[in-house]
Coordinates of C-alpha atoms in Angstrom, one line a residue:
M1 CA 13.0 -31.8 10.4
I2 CA 16.5 -30.4 9.8
A3 CA 18.2 -31.1 6.3
T4 CA 21.9 -31.6 6.4
F5 CA 23.6 -31.6 2.8
L6 CA 27.3 -31.9 3.6
L7 CA 29.9 -33.5 0.7
T8 CA 32.8 -32.7 3.2
A9 CA 33.7 -32.6 6.4
F10 CA 33.4 -29.0 6.9
P11 CA 31.7 -26.3 4.7
L12 CA 33.8 -25.1 1.9
A13 CA 33.5 -21.3 1.8
F14 CA 34.5 -19.3 -1.4
G15 CA 34.4 -15.9 -2.8
Q16 CA 32.6 -15.8 -6.1
S17 CA 33.0 -13.6 -9.4
G18 CA 29.7 -14.8 -11.0
Q19 CA 26.3 -15.6 -10.0
F20 CA 26.3 -18.1 -7.5
Q21 CA 25.4 -21.5 -8.5
P22 CA 24.2 -23.5 -5.4
K23 CA 25.8 -26.9 -4.6
P24 CA 25.5 -28.8 -1.6
G25 CA 28.6 -28.5 0.6
V26 CA 29.7 -25.4 -1.2
F27 CA 29.1 -22.4 1.0
P28 CA 30.0 -18.7 -0.2
A29 CA 31.7 -16.8 2.1
T30 CA 29.3 -14.1 2.2
G31 CA 25.6 -13.4 0.8
D32 CA 26.5 -11.3 -1.9
D33 CA 25.8 -12.1 -5.4
T34 CA 25.9 -10.4 -8.9
I35 CA 21.8 -10.5 -8.6
A36 CA 19.7 -8.1 -6.5
G37 CA 18.6 -10.0 -3.5
G38 CA 21.9 -11.9 -2.9
I39 CA 22.6 -15.6 -2.5
F40 CA 19.0 -16.5 -1.3
C41 CA 17.2 -14.7 -4.5
I42 CA 16.7 -15.5 -8.0
P43 CA 17.0 -13.4 -11.1
L44 CA 14.0 -11.2 -12.0
N45 CA 13.5 -12.9 -15.3
D46 CA 13.3 -16.4 -13.6
L47 CA 10.5 -15.3 -11.5
P48 CA 7.5 -17.0 -13.7
K49 CA 9.5 -20.2 -13.5
Y50 CA 9.5 -20.4 -10.0
T51 CA 5.6 -19.0 -9.5
A52 CA 4.2 -20.9 -12.3
D53 CA 2.5 -23.6 -10.0
T54 CA 1.8 -21.3 -7.2
P55 CA -1.6 -20.1 -6.8
S56 CA -0.3 -16.2 -6.2
G57 CA -1.7 -13.2 -7.4
G58 CA -4.2 -10.7 -6.2
T59 CA -5.5 -9.4 -2.9
G60 CA -7.0 -11.0 -0.1
S61 CA -10.0 -10.2 2.5
E62 CA -7.5 -8.3 4.8
S63 CA -5.8 -6.0 2.1
P64 CA -6.4 -2.5 2.6
K65 CA -9.0 -0.8 0.6
G66 CA -6.9 2.0 -0.4
N67 CA -3.8 3.7 0.8
G68 CA -3.9 5.1 4.3
V69 CA -2.7 8.2 5.6
V70 CA 1.0 9.4 6.5
T71 CA 1.1 9.8 10.6
S72 CA 3.9 10.0 13.0
G73 CA 3.0 6.3 13.9
S74 CA 1.2 5.1 17.0
G75 CA 4.0 4.6 19.4
P76 CA 5.4 6.7 22.2
Y77 CA 8.0 8.3 20.1
P78 CA 6.5 10.4 17.1
A79 CA 8.6 9.4 14.1
G80 CA 9.3 10.6 10.6
M81 CA 11.5 10.2 7.4
T82 CA 14.7 11.8 6.6
I83 CA 18.1 11.6 4.9
D84 CA 21.7 11.6 6.5
P85 CA 24.5 12.8 4.3
N86 CA 26.6 10.1 5.7
L87 CA 24.6 7.3 4.4
P88 CA 23.8 8.2 0.9
K89 CA 21.4 6.1 -1.0
H90 CA 19.4 5.2 2.0
T91 CA 16.1 6.7 3.8
I92 CA 16.2 7.0 7.3
Y93 CA 13.1 6.5 9.7
A94 CA 13.5 7.3 13.3
P95 CA 12.0 9.3 16.3
K96 CA 11.8 12.7 15.5
N97 CA 13.6 13.6 18.9
P98 CA 15.8 11.4 20.7
P99 CA 13.9 9.7 23.5
V100 CA 14.4 10.7 27.0
N101 CA 16.0 8.8 29.5
N102 CA 18.3 7.5 26.9
L103 CA 16.2 4.9 25.5
S104 CA 18.4 2.1 23.7
M105 CA 17.1 1.8 20.1
P106 CA 17.7 -1.5 18.3
F107 CA 18.5 -0.6 14.5
I108 CA 16.9 -2.4 11.5
S109 CA 18.3 -2.4 7.7
W110 CA 15.4 -2.6 5.5
G111 CA 15.3 -4.0 1.8
N112 CA 12.3 -3.1 -0.4
G113 CA 9.9 -5.0 -2.5
A114 CA 11.6 -6.0 -6.0
C115 CA 14.9 -4.5 -4.4
M116 CA 13.7 -1.2 -5.5
M117 CA 15.8 1.8 -4.4
D118 CA 13.2 3.9 -3.3
G119 CA 13.4 4.5 0.7
S120 CA 9.9 5.9 0.8
Q121 CA 8.1 3.0 -0.2
Y122 CA 7.2 1.5 2.9
R123 CA 6.8 5.0 4.6
N124 CA 3.7 4.1 6.6
F125 CA 4.9 0.7 7.7
L126 CA 8.5 1.9 8.7
T127 CA 7.3 5.0 10.6
E128 CA 5.1 3.1 12.5
I129 CA 7.9 0.9 13.9
A130 CA 10.4 3.8 14.2
S131 CA 7.7 5.4 16.5
Y132 CA 8.3 2.3 19.0
G133 CA 11.9 3.5 19.6
Y134 CA 13.7 1.9 16.3
V135 CA 16.2 3.5 13.8
I136 CA 15.6 2.1 10.3
A137 CA 17.8 2.6 7.4
A138 CA 15.7 1.7 3.9
D139 CA 17.7 1.1 1.0
G140 CA 17.3 4.2 -1.5
A141 CA 16.8 7.6 -1.2
P142 CA 13.2 8.7 -0.5
T143 CA 10.9 8.9 -3.8
G144 CA 14.3 7.2 -5.5
S145 CA 14.3 5.1 -8.5
S146 CA 11.7 2.2 -8.9
G147 CA 13.5 0.7 -12.4
T148 CA 14.8 -2.8 -12.2
G149 CA 18.1 -1.1 -13.6
S150 CA 18.8 0.2 -10.2
Q151 CA 17.9 -2.5 -7.8
S152 CA 19.8 -2.9 -4.4
K153 CA 22.4 -5.3 -3.7
V154 CA 23.3 -7.0 -0.4
Q155 CA 26.1 -4.2 0.1
D156 CA 23.4 -1.6 0.4
S157 CA 22.0 -3.5 3.6
R158 CA 25.6 -4.1 5.0
D159 CA 26.5 -0.3 4.2
S160 CA 23.5 0.6 6.5
I161 CA 24.6 -1.8 9.4
D162 CA 28.2 -0.7 9.0
W163 CA 26.8 3.1 9.3
A164 CA 25.1 2.2 12.7
I165 CA 27.9 0.4 14.2
E166 CA 30.4 3.1 13.4
G167 CA 28.0 5.6 15.1
G168 CA 26.4 7.4 12.2
G169 CA 22.9 7.2 13.9
G170 CA 24.1 9.0 17.0
K171 CA 22.0 12.1 16.4
Y172 CA 18.8 10.0 16.5
G173 CA 19.4 9.0 19.9
V174 CA 21.1 5.7 21.6
I175 CA 21.4 3.0 19.0
D176 CA 21.9 -0.3 20.4
T177 CA 24.4 -2.1 18.1
T178 CA 24.0 -5.4 19.6
R179 CA 20.5 -5.6 18.7
I180 CA 20.5 -5.4 14.6
A181 CA 17.9 -6.8 12.5
S182 CA 17.8 -7.4 8.7
A183 CA 14.4 -7.0 7.2
G184 CA 12.7 -6.5 3.9
H185 CA 9.7 -7.2 1.8
S186 CA 9.8 -9.7 -1.0
C187 CA 13.2 -9.2 -3.1
G188 CA 14.3 -6.9 -0.1
G189 CA 13.4 -9.9 2.3
L190 CA 15.7 -12.0 0.6
E191 CA 18.6 -9.3 0.6
A192 CA 17.8 -9.2 4.3
M193 CA 18.4 -12.9 4.6
S194 CA 21.5 -12.8 2.4
V195 CA 23.3 -10.0 4.4
A196 CA 22.5 -12.0 7.7
Y197 CA 24.2 -15.0 6.2
H198 CA 27.7 -15.2 7.9
D199 CA 27.3 -11.8 9.5
A200 CA 27.4 -12.3 13.2
R201 CA 26.2 -8.8 13.8
V202 CA 22.7 -9.6 12.7
K203 CA 20.7 -11.0 15.5
L204 CA 17.4 -11.1 13.9
M205 CA 15.9 -11.8 10.5
M206 CA 12.4 -10.4 9.2
L207 CA 11.3 -11.7 6.0
F208 CA 7.8 -10.2 4.6
N209 CA 6.1 -12.1 2.0
I210 CA 8.9 -14.0 0.5
A211 CA 11.2 -17.2 1.2
I212 CA 13.7 -19.1 -0.8
F213 CA 12.4 -19.8 -4.2
M214 CA 14.9 -22.6 -5.3
D215 CA 14.8 -26.0 -3.6
E216 CA 18.4 -26.3 -4.7
K217 CA 19.4 -23.3 -2.3
R218 CA 17.8 -24.5 0.9
Y219 CA 20.7 -26.1 2.0
L220 CA 22.1 -22.7 2.9
L221 CA 19.7 -22.6 5.7
Q222 CA 21.9 -24.4 7.9
E223 CA 24.5 -21.5 7.7
L224 CA 22.0 -19.0 9.6
K225 CA 22.8 -18.2 13.0
A226 CA 19.8 -15.6 14.0
P227 CA 16.2 -16.4 14.9
V228 CA 13.7 -15.5 11.7
A229 CA 10.2 -14.6 11.4
W230 CA 8.2 -14.9 8.1
F231 CA 5.1 -12.7 7.8
V232 CA 3.1 -13.7 4.7
G233 CA -0.1 -13.1 3.0
G234 CA -1.9 -16.5 2.9
P235 CA -1.9 -18.9 -0.4
K236 CA -2.2 -15.9 -3.0
D237 CA 1.2 -14.9 -1.6
M238 CA 4.3 -16.5 -3.7
G239 CA 6.2 -16.5 -0.2
Y240 CA 3.4 -18.7 1.4
L241 CA 4.4 -22.2 0.6
N242 CA 8.0 -21.5 0.4
A243 CA 8.0 -20.0 4.2
Q244 CA 6.6 -23.4 5.1
K245 CA 9.4 -25.2 3.5
D246 CA 12.0 -22.8 5.1
Y247 CA 10.5 -23.2 8.2
A248 CA 10.6 -26.8 8.4
L249 CA 14.4 -26.6 7.5
F250 CA 15.4 -24.0 9.7
P251 CA 18.2 -25.0 12.2
S252 CA 16.4 -26.6 15.0
K253 CA 17.8 -24.9 18.0
L254 CA 16.9 -21.4 16.5
P255 CA 13.7 -19.6 17.2
A256 CA 11.3 -19.4 14.1
F257 CA 8.0 -17.7 13.7
I258 CA 5.5 -17.8 10.9
A259 CA 2.4 -15.6 10.9
S260 CA 0.2 -15.6 7.7
L261 CA -2.7 -12.8 6.9
D262 CA -5.2 -13.3 4.0
T263 CA -3.4 -10.2 2.1
G264 CA -1.8 -11.8 -1.0
H265 CA 1.5 -10.7 -1.7
S266 CA 1.4 -6.9 -0.8
G267 CA 0.4 -7.2 2.8
T268 CA -0.8 -4.1 4.3
Y269 CA 2.0 -1.6 4.2
S270 CA 0.4 1.3 2.8
A271 CA -2.3 1.4 5.3
T272 CA -2.5 3.9 8.2
N273 CA 0.3 2.9 10.3
G274 CA 1.4 -0.1 8.1
G275 CA -2.4 -1.7 8.9
K276 CA -2.1 -5.5 10.5
F277 CA 1.5 -6.0 9.3
G278 CA 2.6 -2.8 11.0
K279 CA 1.2 -4.0 14.3
A280 CA 2.5 -7.4 14.2
A281 CA 6.1 -6.4 13.2
V282 CA 6.0 -4.0 16.4
A283 CA 4.8 -6.9 18.3
Y284 CA 7.5 -9.2 17.3
L285 CA 10.3 -6.7 17.6
Q286 CA 9.3 -6.0 21.3
W287 CA 9.1 -9.4 22.0
Q288 CA 12.4 -10.5 20.6
F289 CA 14.6 -7.3 21.3
R290 CA 12.7 -5.8 24.3
R291 CA 11.7 -9.0 26.0
N292 CA 8.2 -7.4 26.3
E293 CA 5.8 -9.9 28.1
T294 CA 2.8 -8.2 26.5
A295 CA 4.4 -8.3 23.1
K296 CA 5.2 -11.9 23.4
A297 CA 1.5 -12.8 24.3
I298 CA 0.1 -11.0 21.3
C299 CA 2.4 -13.1 19.1
Q300 CA 2.2 -16.3 20.8
N301 CA -1.2 -16.6 23.1
A302 CA -4.4 -16.5 20.9
K303 CA -6.4 -15.6 24.0
A304 CA -4.4 -12.5 24.7
Q305 CA -5.8 -9.1 24.3
G306 CA -5.1 -7.7 20.7
S307 CA -3.7 -10.8 19.8
L308 CA -2.2 -11.5 16.4
V309 CA -4.8 -14.6 16.1
S310 CA -7.7 -12.3 17.1
D311 CA -6.7 -10.0 14.1
K312 CA -7.1 -13.3 11.7
W313 CA -3.4 -14.2 11.6
N314 CA -2.5 -18.0 11.4
V315 CA 0.5 -18.3 13.8
T316 CA 3.2 -21.0 14.2
Y317 CA 6.3 -21.1 16.1
K318 CA 9.3 -23.1 17.6
N319 CA 11.7 -22.4 20.0

């Protein structure tokens, strides 16, 4: 099912000076907004309004029982967290040494929960992904600010994409700038969606525990051109029901994937190697960016060894 809301024969794109006000048929030129998270987000003060009827909050049966330990990831390329002076206000996750044989590494721009400028907030999870041969730039310096007065904006994600395309990550190895993903948790996920909007450089979106809050903004989905995956935490997650709405309205010809695990909104990011969310994210990326058939089976085939379904994920996909 695809929703089409057009008041004119062609989309009307415009630059905005204030907070974006959705109106069917009106399309901003970019995903930028005056609020954190961009055009797909809502002001933080409006959160109670849009979650009042959602049975969200708390943890689930698959939530970690405490924080895990910091490792170099479980992948073949031990990874770590660092900073790069050429990309201020960000934290880099990458293999500690450039992989041999000039392995081509996709790039991921990452937005944090609550759009916080703390690049170490998802250290276990992002290190795990990097250890499979990915370079990631997370918003904010390590142990950066966690106050709402310094939330990230869409431009922060765009800055990291510009950095990658301009060769800023060359010292970490060979970055494949034809395989760029925008990703993030909660508010950071909506930032990832917003930076992908009208930016053809982004080839994949990964949205964790989040989807569009406002029904009035769902018409914007028709402007997205990259495949998308939602990883949500079951009925206690405020992203759960909205992800189902977005999935139903996502452009019909684009691949879309939803995986849900009973964790509530907080996922398993703090567990060793990012827990089950870490495993799922790696499998999805290996399938999408490296066309790895084993990873594809893990995501799609309930009977495959190590499948997401065997890890108690509920999985839905199309295309």
